[in-house]
Coordinates of C-alpha atoms and ligand atoms in Angstrom, one line a residue:
X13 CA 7.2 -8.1 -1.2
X14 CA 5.2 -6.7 -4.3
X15 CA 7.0 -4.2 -6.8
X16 CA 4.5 -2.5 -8.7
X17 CA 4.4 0.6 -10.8
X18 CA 2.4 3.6 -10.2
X19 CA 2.2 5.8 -12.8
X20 CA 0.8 9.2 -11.3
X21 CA -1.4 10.8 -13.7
X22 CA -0.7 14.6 -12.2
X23 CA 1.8 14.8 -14.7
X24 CA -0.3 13.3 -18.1
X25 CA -2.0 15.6 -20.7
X26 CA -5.5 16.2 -18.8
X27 CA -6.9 17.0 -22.3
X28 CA -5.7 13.3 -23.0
X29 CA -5.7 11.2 -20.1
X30 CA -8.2 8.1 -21.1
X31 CA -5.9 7.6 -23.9
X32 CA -2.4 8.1 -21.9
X33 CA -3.8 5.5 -19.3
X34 CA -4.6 3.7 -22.0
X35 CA -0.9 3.7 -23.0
X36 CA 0.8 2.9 -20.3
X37 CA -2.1 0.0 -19.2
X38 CA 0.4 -2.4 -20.0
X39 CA 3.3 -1.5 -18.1
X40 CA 1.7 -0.8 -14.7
X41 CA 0.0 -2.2 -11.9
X42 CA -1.7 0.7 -9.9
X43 CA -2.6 4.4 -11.1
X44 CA -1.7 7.0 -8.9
X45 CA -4.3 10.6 -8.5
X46 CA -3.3 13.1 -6.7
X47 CA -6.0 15.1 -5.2
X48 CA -4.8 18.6 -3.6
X49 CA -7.0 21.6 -1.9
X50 CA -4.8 24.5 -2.5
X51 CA -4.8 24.6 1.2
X52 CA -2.5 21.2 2.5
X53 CA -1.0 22.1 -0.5
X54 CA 0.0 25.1 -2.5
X55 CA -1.8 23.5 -5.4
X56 CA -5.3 22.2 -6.9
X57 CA -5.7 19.3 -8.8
X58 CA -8.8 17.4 -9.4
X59 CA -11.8 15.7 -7.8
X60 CA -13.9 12.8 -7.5
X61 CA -15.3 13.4 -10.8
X62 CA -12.2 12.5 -12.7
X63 CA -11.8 9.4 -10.4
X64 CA -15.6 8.6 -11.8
X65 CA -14.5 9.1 -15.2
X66 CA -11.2 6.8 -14.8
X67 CA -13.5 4.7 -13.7
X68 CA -15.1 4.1 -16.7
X69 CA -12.2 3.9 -18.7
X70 CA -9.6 1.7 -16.9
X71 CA -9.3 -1.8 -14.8
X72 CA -6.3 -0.3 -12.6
X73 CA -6.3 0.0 -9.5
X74 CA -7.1 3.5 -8.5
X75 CA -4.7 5.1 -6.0
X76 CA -5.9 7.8 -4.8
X77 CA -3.6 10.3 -2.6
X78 CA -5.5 13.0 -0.6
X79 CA -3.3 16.2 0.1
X80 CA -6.6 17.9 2.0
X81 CA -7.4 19.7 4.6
X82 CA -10.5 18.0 5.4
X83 CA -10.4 14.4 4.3
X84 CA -13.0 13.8 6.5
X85 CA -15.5 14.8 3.8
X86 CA -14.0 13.5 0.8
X87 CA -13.1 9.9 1.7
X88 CA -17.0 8.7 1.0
X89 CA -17.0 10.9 -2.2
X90 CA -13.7 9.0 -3.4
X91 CA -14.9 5.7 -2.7
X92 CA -18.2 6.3 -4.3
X93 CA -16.6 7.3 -7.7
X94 CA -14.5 4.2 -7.4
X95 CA -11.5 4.7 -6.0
X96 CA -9.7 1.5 -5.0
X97 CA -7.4 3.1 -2.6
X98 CA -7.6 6.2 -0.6
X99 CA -4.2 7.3 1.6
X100 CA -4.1 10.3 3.9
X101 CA -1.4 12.7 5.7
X102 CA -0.4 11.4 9.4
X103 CA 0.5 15.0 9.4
X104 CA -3.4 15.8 10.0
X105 CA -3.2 14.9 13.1
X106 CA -4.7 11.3 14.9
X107 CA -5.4 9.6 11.4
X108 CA -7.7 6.6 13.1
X109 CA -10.8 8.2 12.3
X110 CA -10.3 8.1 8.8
X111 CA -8.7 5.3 8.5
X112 CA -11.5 2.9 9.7
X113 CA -13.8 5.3 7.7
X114 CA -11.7 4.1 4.4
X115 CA -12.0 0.9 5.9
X116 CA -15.4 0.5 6.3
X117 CA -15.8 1.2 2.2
X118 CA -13.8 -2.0 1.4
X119 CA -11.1 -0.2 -0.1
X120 CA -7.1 -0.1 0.5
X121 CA -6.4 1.6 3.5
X122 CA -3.3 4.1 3.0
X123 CA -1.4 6.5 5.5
X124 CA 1.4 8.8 3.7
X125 CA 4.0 11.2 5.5
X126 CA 6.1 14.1 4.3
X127 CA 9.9 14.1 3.9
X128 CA 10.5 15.7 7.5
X129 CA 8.0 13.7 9.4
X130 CA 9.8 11.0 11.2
X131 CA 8.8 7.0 11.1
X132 CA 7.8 7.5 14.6
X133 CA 4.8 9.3 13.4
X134 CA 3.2 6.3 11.7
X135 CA 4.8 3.8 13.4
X136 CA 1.5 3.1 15.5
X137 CA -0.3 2.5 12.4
X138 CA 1.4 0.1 10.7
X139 CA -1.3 -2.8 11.8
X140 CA -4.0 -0.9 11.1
X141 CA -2.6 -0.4 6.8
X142 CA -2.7 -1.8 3.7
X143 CA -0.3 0.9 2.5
X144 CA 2.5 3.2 3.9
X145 CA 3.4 6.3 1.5
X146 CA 6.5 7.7 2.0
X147 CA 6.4 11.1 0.5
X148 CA 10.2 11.5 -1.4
X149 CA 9.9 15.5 -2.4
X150 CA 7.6 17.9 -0.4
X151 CA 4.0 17.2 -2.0
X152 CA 2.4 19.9 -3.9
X153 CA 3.6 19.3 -7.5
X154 CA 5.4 16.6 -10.2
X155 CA 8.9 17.1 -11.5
X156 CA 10.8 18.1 -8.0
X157 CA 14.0 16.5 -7.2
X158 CA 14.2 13.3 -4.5
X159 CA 15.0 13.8 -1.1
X160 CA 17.6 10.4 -0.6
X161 CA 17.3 10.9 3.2
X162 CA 14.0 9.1 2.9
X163 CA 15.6 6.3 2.0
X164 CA 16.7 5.4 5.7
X165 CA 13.1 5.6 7.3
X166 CA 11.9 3.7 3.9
X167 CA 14.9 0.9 5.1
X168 CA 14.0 1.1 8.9
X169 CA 10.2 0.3 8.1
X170 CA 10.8 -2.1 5.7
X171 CA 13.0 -3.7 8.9
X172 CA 10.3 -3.3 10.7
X173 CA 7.3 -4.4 8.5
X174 CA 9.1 -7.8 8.3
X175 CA 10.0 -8.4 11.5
X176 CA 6.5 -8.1 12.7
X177 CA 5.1 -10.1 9.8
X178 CA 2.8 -7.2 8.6
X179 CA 1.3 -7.0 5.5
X180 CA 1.7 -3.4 5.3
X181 CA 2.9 -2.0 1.3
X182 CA 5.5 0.6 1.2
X183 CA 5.1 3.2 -1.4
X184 CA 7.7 5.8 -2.4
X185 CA 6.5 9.0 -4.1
X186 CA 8.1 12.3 -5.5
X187 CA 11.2 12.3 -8.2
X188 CA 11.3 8.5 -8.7
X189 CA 12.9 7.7 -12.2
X190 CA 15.5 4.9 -13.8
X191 CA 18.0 6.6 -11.3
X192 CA 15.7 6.7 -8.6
X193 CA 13.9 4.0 -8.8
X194 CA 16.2 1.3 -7.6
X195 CA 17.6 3.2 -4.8
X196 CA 14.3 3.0 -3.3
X197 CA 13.4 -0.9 -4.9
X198 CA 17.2 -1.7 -2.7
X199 CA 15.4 0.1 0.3
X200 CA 12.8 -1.6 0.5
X201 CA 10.0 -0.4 -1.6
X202 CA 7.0 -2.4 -3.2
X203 CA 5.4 0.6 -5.4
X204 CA 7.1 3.1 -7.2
X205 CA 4.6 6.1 -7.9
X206 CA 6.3 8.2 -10.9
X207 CA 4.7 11.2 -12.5
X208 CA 7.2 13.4 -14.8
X209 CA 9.1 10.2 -15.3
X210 CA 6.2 8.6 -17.4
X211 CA 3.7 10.6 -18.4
X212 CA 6.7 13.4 -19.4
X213 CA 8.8 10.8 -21.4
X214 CA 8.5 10.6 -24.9
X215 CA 7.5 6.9 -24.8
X216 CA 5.5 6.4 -21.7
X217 CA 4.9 2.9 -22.0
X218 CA 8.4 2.1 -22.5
X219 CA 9.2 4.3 -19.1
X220 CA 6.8 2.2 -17.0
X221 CA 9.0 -1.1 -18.2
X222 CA 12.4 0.8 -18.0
X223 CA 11.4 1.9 -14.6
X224 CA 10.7 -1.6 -13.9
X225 CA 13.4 -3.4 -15.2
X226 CA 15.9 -1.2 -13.4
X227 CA 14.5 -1.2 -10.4
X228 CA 14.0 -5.0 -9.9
X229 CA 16.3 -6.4 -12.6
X230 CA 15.8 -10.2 -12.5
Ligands
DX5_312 C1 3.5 15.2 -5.3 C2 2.6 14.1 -5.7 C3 3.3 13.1 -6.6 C4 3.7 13.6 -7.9 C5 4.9 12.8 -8.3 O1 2.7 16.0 -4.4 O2 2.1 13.4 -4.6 O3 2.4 11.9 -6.8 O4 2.7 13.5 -8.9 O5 5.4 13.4 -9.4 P1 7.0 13.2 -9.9 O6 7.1 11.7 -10.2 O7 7.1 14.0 -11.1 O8 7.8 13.6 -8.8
ZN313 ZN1 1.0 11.4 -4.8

C-alpha cells in the first residue's frame, strides 16, 4: 500500500499557483488538476496549457483528473503538456478505449467513479489500472462535504485489490481533511487528493503534513 498526498490545485490562488506548488512541494507526493468542460460538469476549469506550465515549474507527479465529455480528444493533449497521470469517468460509458490510449503514452492509467456509481461499474477494470478514483462528493467543485457511504465500496475494493494481488492505487477525492482523512487511510486508501483542505488553510504546507500524520500516524 502507498499513502500519498494529493494536493488538488482547483482550490490554490490561480494568480499564484507556481509559488503555492512551490509551498506545499515538500509535503506531498502527487499534484492533483482538475480539468472540467462545463458540460460533465457544471463547471470550467483549466486546460492543457496550465499542465504545460506546471510542467515547467514542478517535479510532481501530475495527476490529472478529466471531468469531460469527450476525453477522447484531450488524452493526447494532456500527455503532450506532461501530464504523468490521466484518470477518466467509468460513467462515460465502455472506458477501454481510452484507457489503452493513456496507455500507449507511458503515463499512469486512472479510472474514477462518482459517489452513486456502484464498484461493479469498474470492477472489470481493475487489471487493466494503475489508479482507481473514488469520487467522495459529486465532482464539479472544491469545498463540498464527504459522502462516508463511499467508504464501503473504497473497503470492498481494497478487499478485492489484495486478494487478487493487483497493483491497482486507490484514490479518494472530494471533502478529504484531518477528519476525513483517516476514515478513508482505515478504508483502505493509498492517495488522499485535498483541495480546500490545503490550498484554503492558512499554512498549506503544514496541512499537507497534518493531513498525513493523521491519516497514517506511525
Ligand atoms: C471535485 C474535484 C476535486 C476537488 C476536491 O470535482 O475532483 O479534486 O478539487 O476539492 P476538496 O478537497 O475541496 O473537496
Ligand atoms: Zn479531482
Amino acid at each position: 500500500m502507498s499513502r500519498k498526498i494529493a494536493p488538488s490545485i482547483l482550490a490554490a490562488d490561480f494568480a499564484r499557483l507556481g509559488a503555492e506548488v512551490e509551498t506545499v512541494r515538500p509535503g506531498c507526493d502527487l499534484l492533483h488538476v482538475d480539468v472540467m468542460d462545463g458540460h460533465f460538469v457544471p463547471n470550467l476549469s483549466i486546460g492543457p496549457a496550465v499542465v504545460e506550465s506546471l510542467r515547467r515549474v514542478t517535479d510532481l507527479h501530475l495527476d490529472v483528473h478529466l471531468m469531460i465529455d469527450n476525453p477522447a480528444e484531450f488524452i493526447d493533449p494532456f500527455a503532450s503538456a506532461g501530464a504523468d497521470g490521466l484518470t477518466v469517468h467509468v460513467e462515460l460509458g465502455d472506458p477501454r478505449p481510452l484507457l489503452d490510449r493513456i496507455r500507449a503514452h507511458g503515463i499512469s492509467v486512472g479510472l474514477v467513479f462518482n459517489p452513486g456509481t456502484p464498484l461493479d461499474a469498474v470492477e472489470p477494470y481493475l487489471a487493466e489500472i494503475d489508479v482507481l478514483l473514488f469520487m467522495s462528493v459529486n465532482p464539479g467543485f472544491g469545498g463540498q462535504a464527504f459522502i462516508p457511504e463511499v467508504l464501503d465500496k473504497l473497503a470492498a475494493a481494497r478487499a478485492l485489490v489484495d486478494e487478487r494481488g493487483l497493483a491497482v492505487e486507490l484514490e479518494i477525492d472530494g471533502g478529504i481533511t484531518v477528519e476525513t482523512g483517516p476514515r478513508a487511510a482505515a478504508a483502505g486508501a493509498d492517495i488522499l487528493v485535498a483541495g480546500s483542505a490545503v490550498f484554503r488553510a492558512p499554512d498549506q504546507l503544514a496541512a499537507c503534513h497534518a493531513i498525513r500524520a493523521a491519516s497514517w500516524p506511525t
